[in-house]
Amino acid sequence: MNLALDDYISIYIHQSDLIFTSYIKSKLAPLNIAPEQNLIMMLLWKQDGLSQNEVAEKLDKDKTNIARMAHCLEQKGFINRVSCPNDRRIQRLYLTEAGRQLSQHVIPIAEEFHETLCKNISEEELLQLRSILSKMRENLK
């Protein structure tokens, strides 16, 4: 089997992801937050006080990467990292007032992005897409 470049679904998915990321990055830039950092913030807006390890698990990201992003978010004044009194290795992430207020600007952007991305796509098609991507992810585990 000799596939042409356009035949590789992984390349198509990667190129799509680059477009998605570029779009959301431009929308979030004025708020001084990167798309990856925003994923942490979205988790904390749902459940404040998660540990860095819990965030890493939920986002399926490397713990070191999460620690670096948390440090950046702390530098920007959006979160505080607090060591657990019982176990100093555990860092919990807590929203600051600025971090809480950021949600009022970011959530409408995230919702608009979702609506734009899913325009003219049925719920059934979205479920099918999610199912197919889940199968692809499982194939690589």
PDB file of C-alpha atoms in Angstrom:
ATOM      1  CA  MET A   1       0.000   0.000   0.000  1.00  0.00           C
ATOM      2  CA  ASN A   2       1.456   3.330  -1.083  1.00  0.00           C
ATOM      3  CA  LEU A   3      -0.428   6.174   0.599  1.00  0.00           C
ATOM      4  CA  ALA A   4      -0.254   9.726  -0.670  1.00  0.00           C
ATOM      5  CA  LEU A   5       0.352  12.430   1.915  1.00  0.00           C
ATOM      6  CA  ASP A   6      -3.324  13.436   1.818  1.00  0.00           C
ATOM      7  CA  ASP A   7      -4.346   9.842   2.586  1.00  0.00           C
ATOM      8  CA  TYR A   8      -2.862   9.822   6.101  1.00  0.00           C
ATOM      9  CA  ILE A   9      -5.706  10.645   8.486  1.00  0.00           C
ATOM     10  CA  SER A  10      -3.191  11.467  11.222  1.00  0.00           C
ATOM     11  CA  ILE A  11      -1.764  14.300   9.111  1.00  0.00           C
ATOM     12  CA  TYR A  12      -5.257  15.640   8.421  1.00  0.00           C
ATOM     13  CA  ILE A  13      -6.099  15.535  12.138  1.00  0.00           C
ATOM     14  CA  HIS A  14      -2.801  17.225  13.002  1.00  0.00           C
ATOM     15  CA  GLN A  15      -3.355  19.996  10.436  1.00  0.00           C
ATOM     16  CA  SER A  16      -6.882  20.503  11.770  1.00  0.00           C
ATOM     17  CA  ASP A  17      -5.551  20.741  15.325  1.00  0.00           C
ATOM     18  CA  LEU A  18      -3.031  23.387  14.232  1.00  0.00           C
ATOM     19  CA  ILE A  19      -5.863  25.472  12.745  1.00  0.00           C
ATOM     20  CA  PHE A  20      -8.035  25.025  15.864  1.00  0.00           C
ATOM     21  CA  THR A  21      -5.167  25.942  18.179  1.00  0.00           C
ATOM     22  CA  SER A  22      -4.151  28.976  16.120  1.00  0.00           C
ATOM     23  CA  TYR A  23      -7.736  30.263  16.125  1.00  0.00           C
ATOM     24  CA  ILE A  24      -8.264  29.908  19.872  1.00  0.00           C
ATOM     25  CA  LYS A  25      -4.754  31.209  20.616  1.00  0.00           C
ATOM     26  CA  SER A  26      -5.549  34.458  18.782  1.00  0.00           C
ATOM     27  CA  LYS A  27      -8.812  34.817  20.723  1.00  0.00           C
ATOM     28  CA  LEU A  28      -7.156  34.193  24.107  1.00  0.00           C
ATOM     29  CA  ALA A  29      -3.993  36.259  23.481  1.00  0.00           C
ATOM     30  CA  PRO A  30      -5.509  39.588  24.624  1.00  0.00           C
ATOM     31  CA  LEU A  31      -6.355  37.905  27.957  1.00  0.00           C
ATOM     32  CA  ASN A  32      -2.722  36.829  28.481  1.00  0.00           C
ATOM     33  CA  ILE A  33      -3.494  33.114  28.521  1.00  0.00           C
ATOM     34  CA  ALA A  34      -2.359  30.302  26.239  1.00  0.00           C
ATOM     35  CA  PRO A  35      -4.752  27.545  25.095  1.00  0.00           C
ATOM     36  CA  GLU A  36      -2.931  24.877  27.147  1.00  0.00           C
ATOM     37  CA  GLN A  37      -3.031  27.072  30.264  1.00  0.00           C
ATOM     38  CA  ASN A  38      -6.702  27.683  29.617  1.00  0.00           C
ATOM     39  CA  LEU A  39      -7.408  23.956  29.943  1.00  0.00           C
ATOM     40  CA  ILE A  40      -6.119  24.105  33.524  1.00  0.00           C
ATOM     41  CA  MET A  41      -8.245  27.174  34.237  1.00  0.00           C
ATOM     42  CA  MET A  42     -11.370  25.493  32.851  1.00  0.00           C
ATOM     43  CA  LEU A  43     -10.823  22.561  35.219  1.00  0.00           C
ATOM     44  CA  LEU A  44     -10.333  24.908  38.182  1.00  0.00           C
ATOM     45  CA  TRP A  45     -13.462  26.890  37.325  1.00  0.00           C
ATOM     46  CA  LYS A  46     -15.356  23.606  37.681  1.00  0.00           C
ATOM     47  CA  GLN A  47     -13.447  22.403  40.764  1.00  0.00           C
ATOM     48  CA  ASP A  48     -11.075  24.768  42.553  1.00  0.00           C
ATOM     49  CA  GLY A  49      -8.246  23.274  44.611  1.00  0.00           C
ATOM     50  CA  LEU A  50      -7.280  20.349  42.395  1.00  0.00           C
ATOM     51  CA  SER A  51      -3.757  19.011  42.849  1.00  0.00           C
ATOM     52  CA  GLN A  52      -1.280  19.315  39.998  1.00  0.00           C
ATOM     53  CA  ASN A  53      -1.366  15.507  39.707  1.00  0.00           C
ATOM     54  CA  GLU A  54      -5.174  15.506  39.408  1.00  0.00           C
ATOM     55  CA  VAL A  55      -4.946  18.143  36.669  1.00  0.00           C
ATOM     56  CA  ALA A  56      -2.304  16.079  34.859  1.00  0.00           C
ATOM     57  CA  GLU A  57      -4.548  12.999  34.991  1.00  0.00           C
ATOM     58  CA  LYS A  58      -7.667  14.831  33.833  1.00  0.00           C
ATOM     59  CA  LEU A  59      -5.829  16.442  30.910  1.00  0.00           C
ATOM     60  CA  ASP A  60      -3.731  13.353  30.158  1.00  0.00           C
ATOM     61  CA  LYS A  61      -0.590  15.511  30.350  1.00  0.00           C
ATOM     62  CA  ASP A  62       2.875  15.046  31.797  1.00  0.00           C
ATOM     63  CA  LYS A  63       3.146  16.170  35.460  1.00  0.00           C
ATOM     64  CA  THR A  64       6.233  18.274  34.712  1.00  0.00           C
ATOM     65  CA  ASN A  65       4.397  20.079  31.912  1.00  0.00           C
ATOM     66  CA  ILE A  66       1.467  20.819  34.252  1.00  0.00           C
ATOM     67  CA  ALA A  67       3.847  22.103  36.934  1.00  0.00           C
ATOM     68  CA  ARG A  68       5.447  24.471  34.398  1.00  0.00           C
ATOM     69  CA  MET A  69       2.069  25.758  33.185  1.00  0.00           C
ATOM     70  CA  ALA A  70       0.840  26.160  36.783  1.00  0.00           C
ATOM     71  CA  HIS A  71       3.958  28.199  37.559  1.00  0.00           C
ATOM     72  CA  CYS A  72       3.190  30.479  34.579  1.00  0.00           C
ATOM     73  CA  LEU A  73      -0.442  30.867  35.676  1.00  0.00           C
ATOM     74  CA  GLU A  74       0.758  31.761  39.160  1.00  0.00           C
ATOM     75  CA  GLN A  75       3.177  34.360  37.719  1.00  0.00           C
ATOM     76  CA  LYS A  76       0.252  35.880  35.810  1.00  0.00           C
ATOM     77  CA  GLY A  77      -1.755  36.117  39.033  1.00  0.00           C
ATOM     78  CA  PHE A  78      -4.514  33.688  38.013  1.00  0.00           C
ATOM     79  CA  ILE A  79      -3.795  30.942  40.555  1.00  0.00           C
ATOM     80  CA  ASN A  80      -1.922  30.213  43.774  1.00  0.00           C
ATOM     81  CA  ARG A  81      -0.037  26.961  44.271  1.00  0.00           C
ATOM     82  CA  VAL A  82      -0.251  25.738  47.849  1.00  0.00           C
ATOM     83  CA  SER A  83       1.679  22.799  49.290  1.00  0.00           C
ATOM     84  CA  CYS A  84      -0.428  20.332  51.276  1.00  0.00           C
ATOM     85  CA  PRO A  85       0.418  20.449  54.975  1.00  0.00           C
ATOM     86  CA  ASN A  86       0.384  16.606  55.219  1.00  0.00           C
ATOM     87  CA  ASP A  87       2.490  16.032  52.075  1.00  0.00           C
ATOM     88  CA  ARG A  88       4.666  18.871  50.773  1.00  0.00           C
ATOM     89  CA  ARG A  89       5.072  17.068  47.425  1.00  0.00           C
ATOM     90  CA  ILE A  90       1.394  17.707  46.644  1.00  0.00           C
ATOM     91  CA  GLN A  91       0.676  21.145  45.192  1.00  0.00           C
ATOM     92  CA  ARG A  92      -2.948  22.270  45.108  1.00  0.00           C
ATOM     93  CA  LEU A  93      -4.056  24.930  42.636  1.00  0.00           C
ATOM     94  CA  TYR A  94      -6.434  27.631  43.838  1.00  0.00           C
ATOM     95  CA  LEU A  95      -7.964  30.410  41.780  1.00  0.00           C
ATOM     96  CA  THR A  96      -7.187  33.998  42.695  1.00  0.00           C
ATOM     97  CA  GLU A  97      -9.832  36.675  42.297  1.00  0.00           C
ATOM     98  CA  ALA A  98      -8.252  37.573  38.928  1.00  0.00           C
ATOM     99  CA  GLY A  99      -8.437  33.899  37.959  1.00  0.00           C
ATOM    100  CA  ARG A 100     -12.116  33.711  38.888  1.00  0.00           C
ATOM    101  CA  GLN A 101     -12.895  36.885  36.946  1.00  0.00           C
ATOM    102  CA  LEU A 102     -11.038  35.586  33.896  1.00  0.00           C
ATOM    103  CA  SER A 103     -13.800  33.004  33.418  1.00  0.00           C
ATOM    104  CA  GLN A 104     -16.261  35.789  32.546  1.00  0.00           C
ATOM    105  CA  HIS A 105     -14.135  36.567  29.483  1.00  0.00           C
ATOM    106  CA  VAL A 106     -12.876  33.110  28.524  1.00  0.00           C
ATOM    107  CA  ILE A 107     -16.039  31.019  28.786  1.00  0.00           C
ATOM    108  CA  PRO A 108     -17.898  33.095  26.145  1.00  0.00           C
ATOM    109  CA  ILE A 109     -14.846  32.706  23.867  1.00  0.00           C
ATOM    110  CA  ALA A 110     -14.820  28.934  24.440  1.00  0.00           C
ATOM    111  CA  GLU A 111     -18.559  28.713  23.755  1.00  0.00           C
ATOM    112  CA  GLU A 112     -18.265  30.812  20.585  1.00  0.00           C
ATOM    113  CA  PHE A 113     -15.336  28.659  19.440  1.00  0.00           C
ATOM    114  CA  HIS A 114     -17.372  25.490  20.030  1.00  0.00           C
ATOM    115  CA  GLU A 115     -20.372  26.899  18.148  1.00  0.00           C
ATOM    116  CA  THR A 116     -18.219  28.030  15.215  1.00  0.00           C
ATOM    117  CA  LEU A 117     -16.358  24.738  15.064  1.00  0.00           C
ATOM    118  CA  CYS A 118     -19.550  22.643  15.182  1.00  0.00           C
ATOM    119  CA  LYS A 119     -21.660  24.792  12.842  1.00  0.00           C
ATOM    120  CA  ASN A 120     -23.507  22.684  10.236  1.00  0.00           C
ATOM    121  CA  ILE A 121     -22.563  19.454  12.035  1.00  0.00           C
ATOM    122  CA  SER A 122     -25.356  17.367  13.554  1.00  0.00           C
ATOM    123  CA  GLU A 123     -25.288  15.926  17.076  1.00  0.00           C
ATOM    124  CA  GLU A 124     -25.168  12.485  15.509  1.00  0.00           C
ATOM    125  CA  GLU A 125     -22.101  13.427  13.450  1.00  0.00           C
ATOM    126  CA  LEU A 126     -20.390  14.856  16.542  1.00  0.00           C
ATOM    127  CA  LEU A 127     -21.084  11.648  18.479  1.00  0.00           C
ATOM    128  CA  GLN A 128     -19.724   9.616  15.579  1.00  0.00           C
ATOM    129  CA  LEU A 129     -16.597  11.795  15.396  1.00  0.00           C
ATOM    130  CA  ARG A 130     -16.013  11.423  19.132  1.00  0.00           C
ATOM    131  CA  SER A 131     -16.457   7.651  18.824  1.00  0.00           C
ATOM    132  CA  ILE A 132     -14.020   7.378  15.915  1.00  0.00           C
ATOM    133  CA  LEU A 133     -11.383   9.520  17.640  1.00  0.00           C
ATOM    134  CA  SER A 134     -11.791   7.469  20.822  1.00  0.00           C
ATOM    135  CA  LYS A 135     -11.178   4.282  18.846  1.00  0.00           C
ATOM    136  CA  MET A 136      -8.062   5.798  17.268  1.00  0.00           C
ATOM    137  CA  ARG A 137      -6.758   6.784  20.689  1.00  0.00           C
ATOM    138  CA  GLU A 138      -7.400   3.282  22.020  1.00  0.00           C
ATOM    139  CA  ASN A 139      -5.567   1.793  19.042  1.00  0.00           C
ATOM    140  CA  LEU A 140      -2.419   3.616  20.129  1.00  0.00           C
ATOM    141  CA  LYS A 141      -2.576   2.614  23.803  1.00  0.00           C
TER     142      LYS A 141
END
